[in-house]
XYZ file of C-alpha atoms in Angstrom:
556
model
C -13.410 14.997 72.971
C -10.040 13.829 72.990
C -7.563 14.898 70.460
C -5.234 11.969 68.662
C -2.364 14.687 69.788
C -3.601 14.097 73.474
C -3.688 10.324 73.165
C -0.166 10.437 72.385
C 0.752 12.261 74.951
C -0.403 10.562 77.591
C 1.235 7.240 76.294
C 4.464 8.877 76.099
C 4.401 9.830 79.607
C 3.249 6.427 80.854
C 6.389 4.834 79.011
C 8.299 7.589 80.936
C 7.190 6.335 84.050
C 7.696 3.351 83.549
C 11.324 3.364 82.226
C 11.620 5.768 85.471
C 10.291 3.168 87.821
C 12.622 0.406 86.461
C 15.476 2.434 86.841
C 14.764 3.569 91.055
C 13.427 0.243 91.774
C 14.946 -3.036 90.868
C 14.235 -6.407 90.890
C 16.444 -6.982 94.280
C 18.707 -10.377 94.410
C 20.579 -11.631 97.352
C 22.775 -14.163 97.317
C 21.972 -17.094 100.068
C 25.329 -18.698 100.518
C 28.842 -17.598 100.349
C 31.725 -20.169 100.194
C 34.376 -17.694 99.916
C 33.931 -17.341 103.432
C 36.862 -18.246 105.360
C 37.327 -20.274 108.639
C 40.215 -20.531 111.273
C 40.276 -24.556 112.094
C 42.548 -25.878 114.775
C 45.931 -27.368 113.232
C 49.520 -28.573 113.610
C 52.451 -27.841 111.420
C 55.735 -30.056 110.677
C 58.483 -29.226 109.146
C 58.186 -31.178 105.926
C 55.076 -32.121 104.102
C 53.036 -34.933 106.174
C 53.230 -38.704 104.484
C 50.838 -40.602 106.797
C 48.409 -40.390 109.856
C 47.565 -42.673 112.378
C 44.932 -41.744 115.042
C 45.212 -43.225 118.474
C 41.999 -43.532 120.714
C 43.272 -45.904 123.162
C 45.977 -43.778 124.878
C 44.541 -41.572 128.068
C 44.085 -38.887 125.399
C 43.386 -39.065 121.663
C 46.745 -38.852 120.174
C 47.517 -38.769 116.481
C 50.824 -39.782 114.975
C 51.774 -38.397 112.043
C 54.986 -39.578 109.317
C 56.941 -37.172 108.046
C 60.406 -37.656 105.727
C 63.114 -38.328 108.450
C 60.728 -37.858 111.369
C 57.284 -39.346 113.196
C 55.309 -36.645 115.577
C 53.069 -37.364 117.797
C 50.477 -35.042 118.428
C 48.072 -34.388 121.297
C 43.883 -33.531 121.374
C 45.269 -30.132 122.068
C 47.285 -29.983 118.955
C 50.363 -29.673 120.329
C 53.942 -31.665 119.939
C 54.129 -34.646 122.454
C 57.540 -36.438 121.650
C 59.331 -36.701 118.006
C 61.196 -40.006 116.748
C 63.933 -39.117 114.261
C 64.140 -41.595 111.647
C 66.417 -40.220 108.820
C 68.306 -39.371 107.261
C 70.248 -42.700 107.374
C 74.305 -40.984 107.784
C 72.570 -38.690 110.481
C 73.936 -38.766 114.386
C 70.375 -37.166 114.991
C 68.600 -40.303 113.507
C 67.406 -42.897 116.219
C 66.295 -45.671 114.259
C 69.346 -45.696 112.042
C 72.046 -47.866 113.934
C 70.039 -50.473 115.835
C 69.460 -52.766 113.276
C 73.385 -53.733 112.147
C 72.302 -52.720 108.359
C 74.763 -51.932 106.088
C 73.189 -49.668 103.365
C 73.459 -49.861 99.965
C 75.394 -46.606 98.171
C 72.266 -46.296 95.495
C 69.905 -46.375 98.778
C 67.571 -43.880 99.582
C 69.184 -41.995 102.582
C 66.185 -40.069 103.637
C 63.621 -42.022 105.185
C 60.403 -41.924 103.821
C 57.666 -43.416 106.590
C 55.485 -45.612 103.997
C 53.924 -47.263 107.273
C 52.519 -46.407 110.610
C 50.414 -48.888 112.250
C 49.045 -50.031 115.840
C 48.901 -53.326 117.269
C 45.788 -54.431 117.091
C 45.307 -55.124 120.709
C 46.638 -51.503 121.785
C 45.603 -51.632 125.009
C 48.056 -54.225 125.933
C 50.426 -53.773 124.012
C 50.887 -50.416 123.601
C 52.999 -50.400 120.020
C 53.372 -48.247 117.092
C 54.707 -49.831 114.375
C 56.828 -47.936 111.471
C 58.335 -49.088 108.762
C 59.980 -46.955 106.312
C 61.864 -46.927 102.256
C 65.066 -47.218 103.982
C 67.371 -50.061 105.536
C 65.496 -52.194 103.067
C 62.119 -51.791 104.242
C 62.322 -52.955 108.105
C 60.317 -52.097 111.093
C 60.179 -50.435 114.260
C 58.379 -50.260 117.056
C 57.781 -47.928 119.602
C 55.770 -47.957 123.374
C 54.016 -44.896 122.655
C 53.015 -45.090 126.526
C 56.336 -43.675 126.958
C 56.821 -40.042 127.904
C 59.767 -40.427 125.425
C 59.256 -43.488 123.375
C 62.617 -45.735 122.188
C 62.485 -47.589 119.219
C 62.981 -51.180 118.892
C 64.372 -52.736 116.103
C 62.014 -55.727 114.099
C 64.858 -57.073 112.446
C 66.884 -60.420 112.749
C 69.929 -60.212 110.883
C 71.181 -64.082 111.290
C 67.442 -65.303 109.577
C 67.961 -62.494 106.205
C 69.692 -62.874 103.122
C 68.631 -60.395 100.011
C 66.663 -63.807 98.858
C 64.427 -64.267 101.733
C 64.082 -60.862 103.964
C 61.009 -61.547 105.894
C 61.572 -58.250 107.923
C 61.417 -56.191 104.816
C 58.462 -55.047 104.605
C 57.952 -51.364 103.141
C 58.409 -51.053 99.822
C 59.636 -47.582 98.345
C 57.379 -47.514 95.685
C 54.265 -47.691 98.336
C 52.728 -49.860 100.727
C 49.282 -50.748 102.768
C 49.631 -52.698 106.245
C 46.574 -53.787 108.175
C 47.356 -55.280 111.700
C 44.509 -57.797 113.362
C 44.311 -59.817 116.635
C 43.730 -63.416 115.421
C 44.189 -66.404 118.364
C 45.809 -64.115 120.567
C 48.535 -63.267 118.164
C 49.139 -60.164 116.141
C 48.937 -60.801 112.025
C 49.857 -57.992 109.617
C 48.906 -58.187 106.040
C 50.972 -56.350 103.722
C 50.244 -55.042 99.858
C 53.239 -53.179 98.631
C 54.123 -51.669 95.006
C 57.314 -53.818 93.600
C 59.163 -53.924 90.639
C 62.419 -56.020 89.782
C 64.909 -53.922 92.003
C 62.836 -53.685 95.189
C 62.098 -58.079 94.297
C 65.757 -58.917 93.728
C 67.116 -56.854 96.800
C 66.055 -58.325 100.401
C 62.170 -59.744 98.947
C 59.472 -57.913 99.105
C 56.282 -59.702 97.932
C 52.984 -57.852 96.370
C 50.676 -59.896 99.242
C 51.763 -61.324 102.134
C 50.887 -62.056 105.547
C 53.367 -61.629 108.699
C 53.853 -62.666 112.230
C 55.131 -60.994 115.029
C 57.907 -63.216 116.801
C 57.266 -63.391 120.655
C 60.323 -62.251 121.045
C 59.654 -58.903 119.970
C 62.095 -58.994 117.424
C 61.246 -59.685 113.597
C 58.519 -61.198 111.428
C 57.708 -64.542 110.522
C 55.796 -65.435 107.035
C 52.408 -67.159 107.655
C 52.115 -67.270 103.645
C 54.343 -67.421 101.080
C 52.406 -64.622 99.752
C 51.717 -63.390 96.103
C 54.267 -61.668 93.600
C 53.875 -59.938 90.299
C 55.517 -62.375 87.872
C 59.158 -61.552 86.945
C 58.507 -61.214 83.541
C 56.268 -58.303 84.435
C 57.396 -56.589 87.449
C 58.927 -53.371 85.666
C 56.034 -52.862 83.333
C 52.491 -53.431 85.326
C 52.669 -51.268 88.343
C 49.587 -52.329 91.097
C 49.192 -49.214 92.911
C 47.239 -50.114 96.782
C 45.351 -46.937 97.485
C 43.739 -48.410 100.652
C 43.439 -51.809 103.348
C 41.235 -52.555 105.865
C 39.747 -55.576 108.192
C 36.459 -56.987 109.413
C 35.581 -59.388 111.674
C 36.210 -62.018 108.995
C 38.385 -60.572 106.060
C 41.353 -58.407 105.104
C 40.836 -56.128 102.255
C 43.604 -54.437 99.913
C 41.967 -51.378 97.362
C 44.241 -51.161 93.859
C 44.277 -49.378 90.828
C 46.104 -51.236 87.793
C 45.851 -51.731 83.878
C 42.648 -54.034 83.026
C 45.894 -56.218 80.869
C 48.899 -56.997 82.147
C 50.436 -57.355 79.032
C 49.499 -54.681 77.239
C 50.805 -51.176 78.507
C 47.965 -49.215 76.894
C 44.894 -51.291 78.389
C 42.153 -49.120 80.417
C 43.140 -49.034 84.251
C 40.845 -50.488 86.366
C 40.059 -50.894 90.483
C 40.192 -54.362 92.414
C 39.495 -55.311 95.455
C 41.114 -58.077 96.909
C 40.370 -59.981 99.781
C 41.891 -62.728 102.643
C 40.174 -64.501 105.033
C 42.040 -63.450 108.559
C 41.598 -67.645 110.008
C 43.122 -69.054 106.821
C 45.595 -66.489 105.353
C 46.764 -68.794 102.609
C 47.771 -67.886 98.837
C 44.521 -70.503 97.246
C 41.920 -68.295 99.721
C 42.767 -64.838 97.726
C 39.475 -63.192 95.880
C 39.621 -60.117 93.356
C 36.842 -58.219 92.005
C 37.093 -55.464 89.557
C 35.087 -52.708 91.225
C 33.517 -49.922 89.432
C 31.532 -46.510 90.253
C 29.133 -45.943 86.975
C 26.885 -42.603 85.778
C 23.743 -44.029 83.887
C 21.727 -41.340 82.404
C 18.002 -42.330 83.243
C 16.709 -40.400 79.602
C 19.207 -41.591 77.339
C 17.292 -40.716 74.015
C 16.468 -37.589 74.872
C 19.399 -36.280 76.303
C 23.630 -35.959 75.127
C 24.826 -37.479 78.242
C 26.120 -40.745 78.058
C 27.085 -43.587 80.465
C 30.595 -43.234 82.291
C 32.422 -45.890 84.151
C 34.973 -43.759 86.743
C 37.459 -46.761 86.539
C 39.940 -44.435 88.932
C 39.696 -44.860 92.740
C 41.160 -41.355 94.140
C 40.783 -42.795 98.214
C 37.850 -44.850 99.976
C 36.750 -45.066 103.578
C 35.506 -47.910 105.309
C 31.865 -46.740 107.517
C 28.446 -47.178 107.965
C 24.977 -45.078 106.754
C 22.684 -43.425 108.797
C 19.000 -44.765 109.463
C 17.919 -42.162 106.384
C 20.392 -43.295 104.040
C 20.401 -47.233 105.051
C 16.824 -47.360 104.266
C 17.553 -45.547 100.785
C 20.200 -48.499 100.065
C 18.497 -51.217 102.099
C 20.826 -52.586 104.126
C 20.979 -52.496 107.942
C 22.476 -49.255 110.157
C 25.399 -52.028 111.392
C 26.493 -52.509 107.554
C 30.133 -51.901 106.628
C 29.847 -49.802 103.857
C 33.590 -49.498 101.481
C 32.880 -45.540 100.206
C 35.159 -44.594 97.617
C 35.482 -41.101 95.723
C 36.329 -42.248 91.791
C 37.690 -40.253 88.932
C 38.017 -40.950 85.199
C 41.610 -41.704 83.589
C 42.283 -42.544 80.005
C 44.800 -45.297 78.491
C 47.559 -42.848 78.905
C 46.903 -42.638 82.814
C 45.683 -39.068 82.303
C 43.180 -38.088 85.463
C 39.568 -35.926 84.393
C 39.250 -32.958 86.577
C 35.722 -34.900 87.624
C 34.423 -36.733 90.147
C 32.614 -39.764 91.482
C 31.067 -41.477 95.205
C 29.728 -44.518 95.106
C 28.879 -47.054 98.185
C 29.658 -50.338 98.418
C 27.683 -52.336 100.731
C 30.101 -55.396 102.146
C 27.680 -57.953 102.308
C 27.106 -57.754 98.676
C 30.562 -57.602 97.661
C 31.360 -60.723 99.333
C 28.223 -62.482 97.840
C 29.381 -61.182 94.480
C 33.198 -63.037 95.390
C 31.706 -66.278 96.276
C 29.142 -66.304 93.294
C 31.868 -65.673 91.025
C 34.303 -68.460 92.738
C 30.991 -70.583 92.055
C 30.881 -69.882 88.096
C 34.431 -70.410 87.520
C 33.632 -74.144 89.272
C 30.278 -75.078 88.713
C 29.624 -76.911 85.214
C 28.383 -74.675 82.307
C 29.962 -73.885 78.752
C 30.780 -70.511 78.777
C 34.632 -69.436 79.032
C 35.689 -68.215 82.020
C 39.590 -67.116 82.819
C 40.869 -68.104 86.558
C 42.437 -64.402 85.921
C 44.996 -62.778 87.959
C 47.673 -63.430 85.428
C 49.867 -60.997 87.301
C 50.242 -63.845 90.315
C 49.831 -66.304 88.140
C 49.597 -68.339 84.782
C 47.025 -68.039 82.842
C 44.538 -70.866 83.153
C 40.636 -71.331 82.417
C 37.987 -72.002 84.958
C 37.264 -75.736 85.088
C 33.943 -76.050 85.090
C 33.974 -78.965 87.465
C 30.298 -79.696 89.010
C 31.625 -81.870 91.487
C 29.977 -82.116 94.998
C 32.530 -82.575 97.871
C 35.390 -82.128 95.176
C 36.684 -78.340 96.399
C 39.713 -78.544 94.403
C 38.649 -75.823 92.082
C 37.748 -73.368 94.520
C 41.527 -73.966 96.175
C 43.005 -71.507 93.922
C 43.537 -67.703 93.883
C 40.969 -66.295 91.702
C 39.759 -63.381 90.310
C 35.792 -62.856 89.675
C 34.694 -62.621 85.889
C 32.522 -59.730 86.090
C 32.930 -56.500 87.625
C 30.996 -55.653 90.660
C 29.361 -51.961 89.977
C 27.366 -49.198 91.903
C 25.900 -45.389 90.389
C 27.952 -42.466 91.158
C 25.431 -41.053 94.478
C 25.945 -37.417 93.041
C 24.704 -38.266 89.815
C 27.665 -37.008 87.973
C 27.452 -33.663 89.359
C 30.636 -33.194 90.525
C 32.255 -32.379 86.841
C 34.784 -29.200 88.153
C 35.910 -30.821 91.546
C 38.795 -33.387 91.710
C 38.381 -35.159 95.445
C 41.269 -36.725 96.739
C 40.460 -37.789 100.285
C 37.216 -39.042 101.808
C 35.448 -40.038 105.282
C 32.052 -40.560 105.886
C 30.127 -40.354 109.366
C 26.742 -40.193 110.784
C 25.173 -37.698 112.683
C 21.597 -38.648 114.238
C 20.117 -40.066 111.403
C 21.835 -38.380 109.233
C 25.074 -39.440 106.536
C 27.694 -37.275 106.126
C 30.117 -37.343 103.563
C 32.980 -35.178 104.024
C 35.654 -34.762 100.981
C 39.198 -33.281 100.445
C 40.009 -32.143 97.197
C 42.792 -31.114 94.625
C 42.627 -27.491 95.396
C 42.755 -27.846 98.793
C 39.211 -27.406 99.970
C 36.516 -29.623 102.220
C 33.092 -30.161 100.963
C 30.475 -31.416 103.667
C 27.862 -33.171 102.144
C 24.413 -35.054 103.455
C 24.001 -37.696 101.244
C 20.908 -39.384 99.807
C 20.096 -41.086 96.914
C 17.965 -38.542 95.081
C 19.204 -34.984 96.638
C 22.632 -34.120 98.328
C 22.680 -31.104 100.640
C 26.191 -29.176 100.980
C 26.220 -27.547 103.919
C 29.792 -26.450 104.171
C 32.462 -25.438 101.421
C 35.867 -24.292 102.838
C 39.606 -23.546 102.246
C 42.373 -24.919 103.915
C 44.938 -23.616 101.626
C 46.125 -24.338 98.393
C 47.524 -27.317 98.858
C 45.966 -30.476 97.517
C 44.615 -32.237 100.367
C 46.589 -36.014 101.318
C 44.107 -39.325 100.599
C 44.860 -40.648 104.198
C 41.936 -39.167 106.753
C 40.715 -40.206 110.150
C 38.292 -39.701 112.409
C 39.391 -38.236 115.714
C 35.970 -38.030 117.979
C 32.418 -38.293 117.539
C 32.807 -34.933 116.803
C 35.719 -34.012 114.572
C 37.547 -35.391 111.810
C 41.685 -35.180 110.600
C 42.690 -34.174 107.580
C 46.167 -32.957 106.124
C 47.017 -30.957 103.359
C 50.911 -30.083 102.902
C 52.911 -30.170 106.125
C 49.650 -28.732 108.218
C 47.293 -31.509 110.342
C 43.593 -30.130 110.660
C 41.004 -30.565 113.039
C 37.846 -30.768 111.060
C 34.438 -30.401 112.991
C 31.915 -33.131 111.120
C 29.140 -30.596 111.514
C 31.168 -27.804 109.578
C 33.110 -24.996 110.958
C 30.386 -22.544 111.134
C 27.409 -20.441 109.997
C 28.655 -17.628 108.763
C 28.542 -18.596 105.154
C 24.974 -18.513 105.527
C 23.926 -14.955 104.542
C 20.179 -14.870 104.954
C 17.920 -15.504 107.677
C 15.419 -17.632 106.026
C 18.816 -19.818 104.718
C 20.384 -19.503 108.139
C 17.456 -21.553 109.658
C 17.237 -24.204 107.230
C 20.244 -25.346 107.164
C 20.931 -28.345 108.937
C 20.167 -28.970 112.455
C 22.918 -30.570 113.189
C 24.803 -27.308 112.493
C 23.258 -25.707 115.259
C 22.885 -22.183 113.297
C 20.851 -19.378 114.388
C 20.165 -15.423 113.503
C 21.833 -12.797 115.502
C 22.657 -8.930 114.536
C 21.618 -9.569 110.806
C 24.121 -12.557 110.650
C 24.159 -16.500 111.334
C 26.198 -17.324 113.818
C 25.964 -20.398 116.786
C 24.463 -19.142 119.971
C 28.359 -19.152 121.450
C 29.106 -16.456 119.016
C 26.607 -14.497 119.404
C 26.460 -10.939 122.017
C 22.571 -9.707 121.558
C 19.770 -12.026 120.656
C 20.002 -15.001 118.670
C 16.935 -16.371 117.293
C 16.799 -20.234 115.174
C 12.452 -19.692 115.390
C 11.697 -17.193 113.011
C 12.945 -14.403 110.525
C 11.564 -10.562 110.123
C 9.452 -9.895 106.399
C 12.291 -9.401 104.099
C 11.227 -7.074 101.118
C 12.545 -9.241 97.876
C 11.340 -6.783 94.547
């Protein structure tokens, strides 16, 4: 029979093993991914920190121009120096653009040359032009033939047709400025949203919209439309900031960020859109839309979180969706799609280290413009303001229902009610501010691909309902510049600081990828594979490499 004492002793040593066993064999946990990982990317370096990019597929060889304070590079596929253009500082015998022009500057004018503009004519192949306009000599342009071995600027300026009243070659303004160049009847238009205030207004015009022509004599502008200007009484306290322009087939669009009031100082800041028609670029054909990129909580009683509107557009792309992602959204593969990465600011202008994507499909953005031209017009008794009381004075919508009468629709106006779409990553990104943003496809795949504050790139799938990053990297520490390009099919071009890189749109490699079974799922695209107990792409690898299968791993 067994004693009590005996009992005892046995349970006492099974608790010893046990506590023996945890401590020789535990629970065994691997991490899948590393993003500390680092990767060597093709880039160029300038001198001083890079201001603006222009990408140039319709030389013999990509070639990528880049604006620098005093200086424009251009750049080869190779990433090396092709031919530099001094442009600054103004009192310098280096500078090239400095004494064409007969300018006399101003002693309280900026004498290093800030390059607010670089832009190609739209019909690059025969006319082979790179347009730059910079903060000094009042805002003129240049161009260069960038066919040249050694290109020599031209000066866009005709000093008989100027007066500091009426300066239609002035075009950049210091405090920032957006050009978009189309082809329209065989002639070259470029429309033109700059930052003013009173000083940059009062000395040689610059106007907030306009639209310009290039004289056939290859030397100045002439104004197609008298344009739009912040109204004097408000030009030094409402500040419209253009973060972005682009074209379609039909339309010119200019991105903003300004206060939601223009006369009060401590109103929310909001983001417009505003759009011209390219056939009839006239003042009474301008549309604005507030647009904004919203979080909605789906369980709202159950749950904290609440609704946020990121009313702060950080940079936007203009692209397309992949079959996958076009089906998601329903709209068609050949869809312009305006992607912009959103933060949130308060009253005081103070950004939220959080951010926000959201897609806007064009089609419904211009539907939402003309519906909203049709409410301020059509009869019906609720108020509506014309808005833009920036441009303009204030005034109400008519209400006029009167067929064949367009009279009400002849007016700039702004549309009543914002035009929204949900954040895509579901307010997710809450420790990441993104500053820069392009978005490609790959098969039928979407790829978002994001620069951020800290100087990093995040490479993203996207979907509505589960976004895969596939690639988290470092470029430095520097925060990484809003304006991005595409350079191929296959690579991207991003800045951060004075450094240009070359960013592959499938991601720079596997080796953040530290297990097998994680090495070959990760996207296709990314080509990844198993070789000596790392991932790697079949290039990189010396013994086998294997994307079929993965040895029994032993996981506790």
């Amino acid at each position: 029979m067994v004693t009590v004492t005996a009992l005892l002793a046995i349970c006492i040593w099974i608790q010893a093993l046990s506590a023996s066993g945890q401590q020789t064999c535990p629970s065994i946990h691997r991490e899948v991914v590393d993003f500390k990982v680092e990767y060597s990317l093709p880039y160029f370096q300038t001198n001083k920190p890079i201001q603006n990019i222009v990408v140039n597929r319709d030389s013999t060889s990509t070639e990528v121009y880049l604006g620098c304070q005093n200086s424009i590079v251009a750049v080869d596929d190779a990433m090396r120096k092709k031919w530099e253009l001094k442009t600054g500082p103004v009192d310098s015998s280096d500078c090239e653009t400095c004494h064409l022009c007969d300018i006399k500057n101003d002693p309280q004018d900026p004498v290093d040359t800030d390059n607010k503009v670089l832009v190609l004519d739209p019909v690059a192949y025969f006319y082979p032009y790179l347009y730059i306009c910079g903060n000094t000599q009042h805002g003129i342009c240049f161009f260069v033939d960038f066919s040249s071995p050694q290109p020599n600027p031209k000066c866009l300026y005709k000093k008989e047709h100027t007066s500091s009243t009426d300066c239609p070659d002035c075009v950049a303004s210091p405090l920032g400025t957006q050009v978009t160049a189309v082809e329209n009847r065989d002639t070259a238009l470029f429309f033109v949203a700059a930052s003013i205030n009173n000083q940059v207004v009062q000395k040689y015009q610059r106007r907030s919209i306009s639209v310009l022509r290039s004289l056939s004599t290859e030397d100045g502008f002439h104004k197609v439309m008298d344009g739009l200007t912040v109204l004097p009484n408000l030009r030094d306290s409402y500040t419209i900031d253009y973060i972005y322009s682009f074209s379609t087939k039909e339309f010119v669009y200019f991105l903003s960020v300004q206060r939601e009031n223009p006369f009060r100082n401590n109103s929310a800041f909001q983001t417009h859109l505003g759009r011209l028609p390219i056939s009839t670029p006239e003042v009474w054909m301008y549309r604005e839309v507030v647009l904004e990129c919203r979080y909605e909580p789906k369980r709202r009683k159950r749950s904290s979180l609440r609704d946020i509107v990121y009313n702060w557009l950080q940079a936007a792309h203009l692209g397309h969706a992949g079959k996958d992602f076009a089906e998601e959204l329903r709209v068609s593969v050949k869809e312009d799609i305006l992607y912009g990465v959103f933060t949130v600011v308060n009253n005081q202008g103070e950004r939220q280290r959080t951010s926000a994507l959201c897609a806007f499909p064009l089609s419904k953005v211009n539907h939402v413009i003309d519906m909203g031209v049709e409410a301020c017009c059509a009869s019906g008794t609720e108020q509506l303001s014309r808005g833009l009381c920036h441009f303009q004075p204030c005034e109400s919508c008519p209400h006029e229902n009167s067929e064949g009468n367009h009279t009400c629709s002849h007016k700039a106006t702004l549309v009543s009610k914002p035009h929204y779409r949900l954040d895509i990553f579901n307010s997710k990104m809450r420790d990441v501010l993104f500053t820069s943003v392009l978005v490609s496809t790959i098969g039928n795949d979407t790829v978002g691909h994001f620069g951020t504050s800290d100087g990093r790139i995040l490479q993203v799938i996207l979907t509505l309902y589960k976004q895969t990053v596939f690639a988290n990297y470092s470029l430095g520490e520097v925060e990484v510049f809003r304006t991005a390009a595409a350079f191929s099919e296959d690579s991207l071009i991003f800045t951060a600081g004075n450094k240009m890189f070359k960013v592959p749109s499938a991601g720079p490699g596997c080796e953040h990828f530290l297990t097998c079974p994680k090495c070959l799922t990760a996207p296709g695209f990314m080509n990844c594979g198993w070789c000596s107990g790392k991932c790697s792409r079949k290039h990189q690898c010396t013994s086998v490499w294997n994307k079929d299968s993965c040895a029994p791993i032993i996981t506790q």
